PDB file of C-alpha atoms in Angstrom:
ATOM      1  CA  UNK U  42     -11.978  23.078 -14.861  1.00 41.00           C
ATOM      2  CA  UNK U  43     -12.016  24.807 -11.464  1.00 49.00           C
ATOM      3  CA  UNK U  44     -10.730  22.897  -8.490  1.00 51.00           C
ATOM      4  CA  UNK U  45     -14.230  22.936  -6.970  1.00 51.00           C
ATOM      5  CA  UNK U  46     -15.595  21.237 -10.076  1.00 48.00           C
ATOM      6  CA  UNK U  47     -12.684  18.831  -9.990  1.00 51.00           C
ATOM      7  CA  UNK U  48     -13.490  17.856  -6.418  1.00 52.00           C
ATOM      8  CA  UNK U  49     -17.145  17.384  -7.271  1.00 49.00           C
ATOM      9  CA  UNK U  50     -16.302  15.174 -10.258  1.00 44.00           C
ATOM     10  CA  UNK U  51     -14.088  13.049  -8.003  1.00 49.00           C
ATOM     11  CA  UNK U  52     -16.364  13.192  -4.965  1.00 50.00           C
ATOM     12  CA  UNK U  53     -16.287   9.415  -4.561  1.00 50.00           C
ATOM     13  CA  UNK U  54     -12.753   9.739  -3.188  1.00 47.00           C
ATOM     14  CA  UNK U  55     -13.879  12.236  -0.581  1.00 49.00           C
ATOM     15  CA  UNK U  56     -16.784  10.151   0.644  1.00 51.00           C
ATOM     16  CA  UNK U  57     -14.610   7.231   1.691  1.00 62.00           C
ATOM     17  CA  UNK U  58     -12.690   6.563   4.897  1.00 70.00           C
ATOM     18  CA  UNK U  59      -9.757   8.924   5.373  1.00 81.00           C
ATOM     19  CA  UNK U  60      -7.484   6.370   7.072  1.00 90.00           C
ATOM     20  CA  UNK U  61      -6.470   2.732   6.706  1.00 94.00           C
ATOM     21  CA  UNK U  62      -4.537   0.178   8.769  1.00 97.00           C
ATOM     22  CA  UNK U  63      -1.220  -1.344   7.752  1.00 98.00           C
ATOM     23  CA  UNK U  64       2.028  -2.384   9.444  1.00 98.00           C
ATOM     24  CA  UNK U  65       4.814   0.033  10.282  1.00 98.00           C
ATOM     25  CA  UNK U  66       7.803  -2.141   9.347  1.00 98.00           C
ATOM     26  CA  UNK U  67       8.680  -5.686   8.216  1.00 98.00           C
ATOM     27  CA  UNK U  68       8.156  -8.457  10.763  1.00 98.00           C
ATOM     28  CA  UNK U  69       8.762 -12.205  10.973  1.00 98.00           C
ATOM     29  CA  UNK U  70       7.297 -15.263  12.623  1.00 98.00           C
ATOM     30  CA  UNK U  71       7.983 -18.995  12.619  1.00 98.00           C
ATOM     31  CA  UNK U  72       5.811 -22.055  13.164  1.00 98.00           C
ATOM     32  CA  UNK U  73       6.914 -25.695  13.306  1.00 98.00           C
ATOM     33  CA  UNK U  74       4.654 -28.705  12.994  1.00 98.00           C
ATOM     34  CA  UNK U  75       5.491 -32.394  12.310  1.00 97.00           C
ATOM     35  CA  UNK U  76       8.990 -31.478  11.186  1.00 96.00           C
ATOM     36  CA  UNK U  77       7.892 -28.822   8.701  1.00 98.00           C
ATOM     37  CA  UNK U  78       9.115 -25.282   9.273  1.00 98.00           C
ATOM     38  CA  UNK U  79       6.998 -22.295   8.224  1.00 98.00           C
ATOM     39  CA  UNK U  80       8.842 -18.951   8.252  1.00 98.00           C
ATOM     40  CA  UNK U  81       6.478 -16.031   7.806  1.00 98.00           C
ATOM     41  CA  UNK U  82       7.291 -12.522   6.626  1.00 98.00           C
ATOM     42  CA  UNK U  83       5.024  -9.471   6.724  1.00 98.00           C
ATOM     43  CA  UNK U  84       5.964  -6.390   4.693  1.00 98.00           C
ATOM     44  CA  UNK U  85       4.386  -2.964   4.252  1.00 97.00           C
ATOM     45  CA  UNK U  86       4.095  -2.413   0.480  1.00 95.00           C
ATOM     46  CA  UNK U  87       2.483   0.001  -1.982  1.00 86.00           C
ATOM     47  CA  UNK U  88       3.042  -1.509  -5.426  1.00 90.00           C
ATOM     48  CA  UNK U  89       3.036  -4.859  -7.201  1.00 94.00           C
ATOM     49  CA  UNK U  90       6.614  -4.152  -8.305  1.00 94.00           C
ATOM     50  CA  UNK U  91       7.688  -4.045  -4.652  1.00 95.00           C
ATOM     51  CA  UNK U  92       5.884  -7.307  -4.015  1.00 97.00           C
ATOM     52  CA  UNK U  93       7.539  -9.104  -6.927  1.00 98.00           C
ATOM     53  CA  UNK U  94      10.977  -7.949  -5.790  1.00 97.00           C
ATOM     54  CA  UNK U  95      10.337  -9.175  -2.234  1.00 98.00           C
ATOM     55  CA  UNK U  96       9.145 -12.611  -3.384  1.00 98.00           C
ATOM     56  CA  UNK U  97      12.157 -12.936  -5.676  1.00 98.00           C
ATOM     57  CA  UNK U  98      14.430 -12.014  -2.770  1.00 98.00           C
ATOM     58  CA  UNK U  99      12.821 -14.639  -0.541  1.00 98.00           C
ATOM     59  CA  UNK U 100      13.411 -17.347  -3.141  1.00 98.00           C
ATOM     60  CA  UNK U 101      17.069 -16.307  -3.376  1.00 98.00           C
ATOM     61  CA  UNK U 102      17.424 -16.380   0.406  1.00 98.00           C
ATOM     62  CA  UNK U 103      15.542 -19.678   0.749  1.00 98.00           C
ATOM     63  CA  UNK U 104      16.603 -21.487  -2.406  1.00 98.00           C
ATOM     64  CA  UNK U 105      16.191 -24.878  -0.695  1.00 97.00           C
ATOM     65  CA  UNK U 106      12.618 -24.173   0.472  1.00 98.00           C
ATOM     66  CA  UNK U 107       9.742 -26.334  -0.727  1.00 98.00           C
ATOM     67  CA  UNK U 108       7.255 -23.483  -1.153  1.00 98.00           C
ATOM     68  CA  UNK U 109       6.977 -19.710  -0.892  1.00 98.00           C
ATOM     69  CA  UNK U 110       3.253 -19.029  -0.578  1.00 98.00           C
ATOM     70  CA  UNK U 111       1.831 -15.557  -0.154  1.00 98.00           C
ATOM     71  CA  UNK U 112      -1.084 -13.153  -0.188  1.00 98.00           C
ATOM     72  CA  UNK U 113      -1.241  -9.401  -0.512  1.00 98.00           C
ATOM     73  CA  UNK U 114      -3.725  -6.549  -0.485  1.00 98.00           C
ATOM     74  CA  UNK U 115      -3.178  -3.038  -1.836  1.00 95.00           C
ATOM     75  CA  UNK U 116      -5.032   0.258  -1.781  1.00 90.00           C
ATOM     76  CA  UNK U 117      -6.822   2.269   0.855  1.00 90.00           C
ATOM     77  CA  UNK U 118     -10.114   0.869  -0.493  1.00 90.00           C
ATOM     78  CA  UNK U 119      -8.765  -2.727  -0.208  1.00 94.00           C
ATOM     79  CA  UNK U 120      -9.943  -3.653  -3.696  1.00 92.00           C
ATOM     80  CA  UNK U 121      -6.687  -5.127  -5.060  1.00 95.00           C
ATOM     81  CA  UNK U 122      -5.459  -8.452  -3.705  1.00 98.00           C
ATOM     82  CA  UNK U 123      -3.915 -11.742  -4.767  1.00 98.00           C
ATOM     83  CA  UNK U 124      -3.266 -15.155  -3.238  1.00 98.00           C
ATOM     84  CA  UNK U 125      -0.721 -17.757  -4.330  1.00 98.00           C
ATOM     85  CA  UNK U 126      -0.506 -21.385  -3.157  1.00 98.00           C
ATOM     86  CA  UNK U 127       2.807 -22.006  -4.953  1.00 98.00           C
ATOM     87  CA  UNK U 128       2.078 -25.673  -5.586  1.00 97.00           C
ATOM     88  CA  UNK U 129       0.348 -26.485  -2.317  1.00 98.00           C
ATOM     89  CA  UNK U 130      -3.169 -27.972  -2.684  1.00 98.00           C
ATOM     90  CA  UNK U 131      -5.597 -25.277  -3.822  1.00 98.00           C
ATOM     91  CA  UNK U 132      -6.891 -23.132  -0.984  1.00 98.00           C
ATOM     92  CA  UNK U 133      -4.536 -24.474   1.684  1.00 98.00           C
ATOM     93  CA  UNK U 134      -1.902 -21.703   1.709  1.00 98.00           C
ATOM     94  CA  UNK U 135      -2.697 -18.392   0.026  1.00 98.00           C
ATOM     95  CA  UNK U 136      -6.294 -18.324   1.251  1.00 98.00           C
ATOM     96  CA  UNK U 137      -5.529 -18.788   4.974  1.00 98.00           C
ATOM     97  CA  UNK U 138      -2.725 -16.235   4.656  1.00 98.00           C
ATOM     98  CA  UNK U 139      -5.149 -13.758   3.111  1.00 98.00           C
ATOM     99  CA  UNK U 140      -7.680 -14.606   5.790  1.00 98.00           C
ATOM    100  CA  UNK U 141      -5.331 -13.158   8.406  1.00 98.00           C
ATOM    101  CA  UNK U 142      -4.926  -9.950   6.388  1.00 98.00           C
ATOM    102  CA  UNK U 143      -8.720  -9.674   6.375  1.00 98.00           C
ATOM    103  CA  UNK U 144      -9.022 -10.602  10.043  1.00 98.00           C
ATOM    104  CA  UNK U 145      -6.711  -7.744  11.069  1.00 98.00           C
ATOM    105  CA  UNK U 146      -8.320  -5.390   8.496  1.00 98.00           C
ATOM    106  CA  UNK U 147      -4.968  -4.564   6.907  1.00 98.00           C
ATOM    107  CA  UNK U 148      -4.018  -3.235   3.494  1.00 97.00           C
ATOM    108  CA  UNK U 149      -0.818  -2.250   1.683  1.00 96.00           C
ATOM    109  CA  UNK U 150       0.666  -5.449   3.054  1.00 98.00           C
ATOM    110  CA  UNK U 151       2.341  -8.611   1.784  1.00 98.00           C
ATOM    111  CA  UNK U 152       2.549 -11.779   3.860  1.00 98.00           C
ATOM    112  CA  UNK U 153       4.738 -14.585   2.561  1.00 98.00           C
ATOM    113  CA  UNK U 154       5.282 -17.954   4.223  1.00 98.00           C
ATOM    114  CA  UNK U 155       8.363 -19.997   3.345  1.00 98.00           C
ATOM    115  CA  UNK U 156       7.880 -23.725   3.971  1.00 98.00           C
ATOM    116  CA  UNK U 157      10.575 -26.311   4.486  1.00 98.00           C
ATOM    117  CA  UNK U 158       8.951 -29.738   4.241  1.00 98.00           C
ATOM    118  CA  UNK U 159       9.731 -31.967   7.186  1.00 96.00           C
ATOM    119  CA  UNK U 160       8.903 -35.352   5.688  1.00 96.00           C
ATOM    120  CA  UNK U 161       5.402 -35.786   7.097  1.00 97.00           C
ATOM    121  CA  UNK U 162       2.324 -34.738   5.128  1.00 96.00           C
ATOM    122  CA  UNK U 163       0.090 -32.349   7.047  1.00 98.00           C
ATOM    123  CA  UNK U 164      -3.117 -32.962   5.120  1.00 97.00           C
ATOM    124  CA  UNK U 165      -5.530 -30.244   4.013  1.00 98.00           C
ATOM    125  CA  UNK U 166      -6.561 -29.187   7.504  1.00 98.00           C
ATOM    126  CA  UNK U 167      -2.997 -29.254   8.776  1.00 98.00           C
ATOM    127  CA  UNK U 168      -1.737 -27.080   5.920  1.00 98.00           C
ATOM    128  CA  UNK U 169      -4.486 -24.526   6.400  1.00 98.00           C
ATOM    129  CA  UNK U 170      -3.741 -24.309  10.114  1.00 98.00           C
ATOM    130  CA  UNK U 171       0.011 -24.058   9.568  1.00 98.00           C
ATOM    131  CA  UNK U 172      -0.205 -21.196   7.052  1.00 98.00           C
ATOM    132  CA  UNK U 173      -2.844 -19.396   9.110  1.00 98.00           C
ATOM    133  CA  UNK U 174      -0.824 -19.698  12.313  1.00 98.00           C
ATOM    134  CA  UNK U 175       2.455 -18.659  10.690  1.00 98.00           C
ATOM    135  CA  UNK U 176       0.803 -15.603   9.134  1.00 98.00           C
ATOM    136  CA  UNK U 177      -0.738 -14.552  12.424  1.00 98.00           C
ATOM    137  CA  UNK U 178       2.629 -14.835  14.155  1.00 98.00           C
ATOM    138  CA  UNK U 179       4.181 -12.420  11.651  1.00 98.00           C
ATOM    139  CA  UNK U 180       1.345  -9.921  12.124  1.00 98.00           C
ATOM    140  CA  UNK U 181       1.528 -10.275  15.910  1.00 98.00           C
ATOM    141  CA  UNK U 182       5.233  -9.403  15.685  1.00 98.00           C
ATOM    142  CA  UNK U 183       4.485  -6.245  13.679  1.00 98.00           C
ATOM    143  CA  UNK U 184       3.292  -2.837  14.820  1.00 98.00           C
ATOM    144  CA  UNK U 185      -0.103  -2.065  13.295  1.00 98.00           C
ATOM    145  CA  UNK U 186      -0.561   1.609  12.518  1.00 98.00           C
ATOM    146  CA  UNK U 187      -3.289   3.811  11.068  1.00 95.00           C
ATOM    147  CA  UNK U 188      -2.246   5.938   8.108  1.00 92.00           C
ATOM    148  CA  UNK U 189      -4.077   8.743   6.292  1.00 90.00           C
ATOM    149  CA  UNK U 190      -5.416   8.135   2.812  1.00 91.00           C
ATOM    150  CA  UNK U 191      -3.382  10.300   0.456  1.00 91.00           C
ATOM    151  CA  UNK U 192      -4.748  12.161  -2.546  1.00 91.00           C
ATOM    152  CA  UNK U 193      -2.413  12.157  -5.547  1.00 92.00           C
ATOM    153  CA  UNK U 194      -2.298  15.530  -7.362  1.00 95.00           C
ATOM    154  CA  UNK U 195      -0.641  17.117 -10.368  1.00 96.00           C
ATOM    155  CA  UNK U 196      -0.303  20.905 -10.398  1.00 97.00           C
ATOM    156  CA  UNK U 197       0.878  23.301 -13.104  1.00 97.00           C
ATOM    157  CA  UNK U 198       1.603  26.925 -12.146  1.00 96.00           C
ATOM    158  CA  UNK U 199       3.733  29.937 -13.072  1.00 94.00           C
ATOM    159  CA  UNK U 200       7.190  30.736 -11.745  1.00 93.00           C
ATOM    160  CA  UNK U 201       6.026  33.838  -9.887  1.00 93.00           C
ATOM    161  CA  UNK U 202       3.547  31.690  -7.939  1.00 95.00           C
ATOM    162  CA  UNK U 203       6.199  29.227  -6.794  1.00 95.00           C
ATOM    163  CA  UNK U 204       7.049  30.729  -3.358  1.00 96.00           C
ATOM    164  CA  UNK U 205       3.391  31.081  -2.365  1.00 96.00           C
ATOM    165  CA  UNK U 206       2.325  27.655  -3.624  1.00 97.00           C
ATOM    166  CA  UNK U 207       5.292  25.712  -2.312  1.00 97.00           C
ATOM    167  CA  UNK U 208       4.917  27.258   1.170  1.00 97.00           C
ATOM    168  CA  UNK U 209       1.191  26.501   1.258  1.00 97.00           C
ATOM    169  CA  UNK U 210       1.700  22.887   0.177  1.00 97.00           C
ATOM    170  CA  UNK U 211       4.507  22.414   2.677  1.00 97.00           C
ATOM    171  CA  UNK U 212       2.241  23.737   5.447  1.00 97.00           C
ATOM    172  CA  UNK U 213      -0.378  21.149   4.416  1.00 96.00           C
ATOM    173  CA  UNK U 214       2.190  18.343   4.757  1.00 95.00           C
ATOM    174  CA  UNK U 215       2.952  17.734   1.085  1.00 96.00           C
ATOM    175  CA  UNK U 216       4.844  14.583   0.117  1.00 92.00           C
ATOM    176  CA  UNK U 217       6.558  15.492  -3.157  1.00 93.00           C
ATOM    177  CA  UNK U 218       6.694  12.813  -5.848  1.00 91.00           C
ATOM    178  CA  UNK U 219       8.022  14.553  -8.965  1.00 92.00           C
ATOM    179  CA  UNK U 220       8.864  18.105 -10.012  1.00 94.00           C
ATOM    180  CA  UNK U 221       9.802  19.725 -13.322  1.00 93.00           C
ATOM    181  CA  UNK U 222      10.668  23.432 -13.346  1.00 92.00           C
ATOM    182  CA  UNK U 223      12.265  23.706 -16.795  1.00 88.00           C
ATOM    183  CA  UNK U 224       9.679  25.247 -19.143  1.00 82.00           C
ATOM    184  CA  UNK U 225       6.888  25.681 -16.599  1.00 88.00           C
ATOM    185  CA  UNK U 226       6.310  24.596 -13.025  1.00 96.00           C
ATOM    186  CA  UNK U 227       4.901  21.083 -12.869  1.00 96.00           C
ATOM    187  CA  UNK U 228       4.535  19.379  -9.518  1.00 96.00           C
ATOM    188  CA  UNK U 229       3.244  15.933  -8.591  1.00 95.00           C
ATOM    189  CA  UNK U 230       2.574  15.336  -4.912  1.00 94.00           C
ATOM    190  CA  UNK U 231       0.543  13.632  -2.189  1.00 94.00           C
ATOM    191  CA  UNK U 232      -1.597  15.229   0.501  1.00 94.00           C
ATOM    192  CA  UNK U 233      -3.743  13.585   3.135  1.00 91.00           C
ATOM    193  CA  UNK U 234      -7.386  13.454   2.086  1.00 87.00           C
ATOM    194  CA  UNK U 235      -8.514  15.609   5.003  1.00 86.00           C
ATOM    195  CA  UNK U 236      -6.631  18.615   3.547  1.00 92.00           C
ATOM    196  CA  UNK U 237      -8.858  18.733   0.439  1.00 89.00           C
ATOM    197  CA  UNK U 238     -11.078  21.562   1.707  1.00 90.00           C
ATOM    198  CA  UNK U 239      -8.113  23.779   2.601  1.00 94.00           C
ATOM    199  CA  UNK U 240      -6.466  23.020  -0.733  1.00 94.00           C
ATOM    200  CA  UNK U 241      -9.671  24.091  -2.479  1.00 91.00           C
ATOM    201  CA  UNK U 242      -9.508  27.437  -0.659  1.00 94.00           C
ATOM    202  CA  UNK U 243      -5.868  27.864  -1.644  1.00 94.00           C
ATOM    203  CA  UNK U 244      -6.665  27.194  -5.299  1.00 94.00           C
ATOM    204  CA  UNK U 245      -8.986  30.211  -5.312  1.00 93.00           C
ATOM    205  CA  UNK U 246      -5.905  32.389  -4.706  1.00 94.00           C
ATOM    206  CA  UNK U 247      -3.748  30.618  -7.292  1.00 95.00           C
ATOM    207  CA  UNK U 248      -5.174  32.224 -10.411  1.00 92.00           C
ATOM    208  CA  UNK U 249      -4.252  30.389 -13.621  1.00 93.00           C
ATOM    209  CA  UNK U 250      -2.938  27.298 -11.825  1.00 95.00           C
ATOM    210  CA  UNK U 251      -4.192  23.951 -13.148  1.00 95.00           C
ATOM    211  CA  UNK U 252      -4.849  21.076 -10.771  1.00 95.00           C
ATOM    212  CA  UNK U 253      -5.519  17.410 -11.526  1.00 94.00           C
ATOM    213  CA  UNK U 254      -6.677  14.911  -8.911  1.00 93.00           C
ATOM    214  CA  UNK U 255      -5.099  11.684 -10.128  1.00 89.00           C
ATOM    215  CA  UNK U 256      -6.578   9.437  -7.470  1.00 84.00           C
ATOM    216  CA  UNK U 257      -6.104   8.281  -3.893  1.00 84.00           C
ATOM    217  CA  UNK U 258      -3.578   5.876  -2.388  1.00 81.00           C
TER     218      UNK U 258
END
């Protein structure tokens, strides 16, 4: 399949927004109410494996905590998300945390709130407010940035094409993921979505090269 046909068959990727909002680096916040302490953490993330490792690390750091509640959203199209109340009454923790992610229009983010119970019950409304406020404090402490949507490609080409192809991809801002140059040249990489047209032009000069558009992240 030519690269033009490949782009046409995956045109849904190219018709979407080319940027998304996330946070630049981890950030923290803290909210106290009626003796209970809510420590909030916001993390930029890309995979569920990262998220699991971060939650596990929080439990190790806060082994005496009553709850570690969280919400996350992944993907430039914001279609993957999860909320977790961790034993709090349904809808009082994960949902208000996720509400702040939605309010700030963020993705590729995890927000976790560690709660140390202070001896006084907060009630449904109090819990919702506490988790919402703690989450907002973590986001307020973070730097929100706009990042380009990246297309994920796989490319197979000949050895004699390597200098030309590698230079062209570098000029386009390639982020290399994997490479195998043993039997043939196989390269897996990311490029911002707005480079797709230029990459299509380059492919016309790379006779015999095979390109696969894996998806967008």
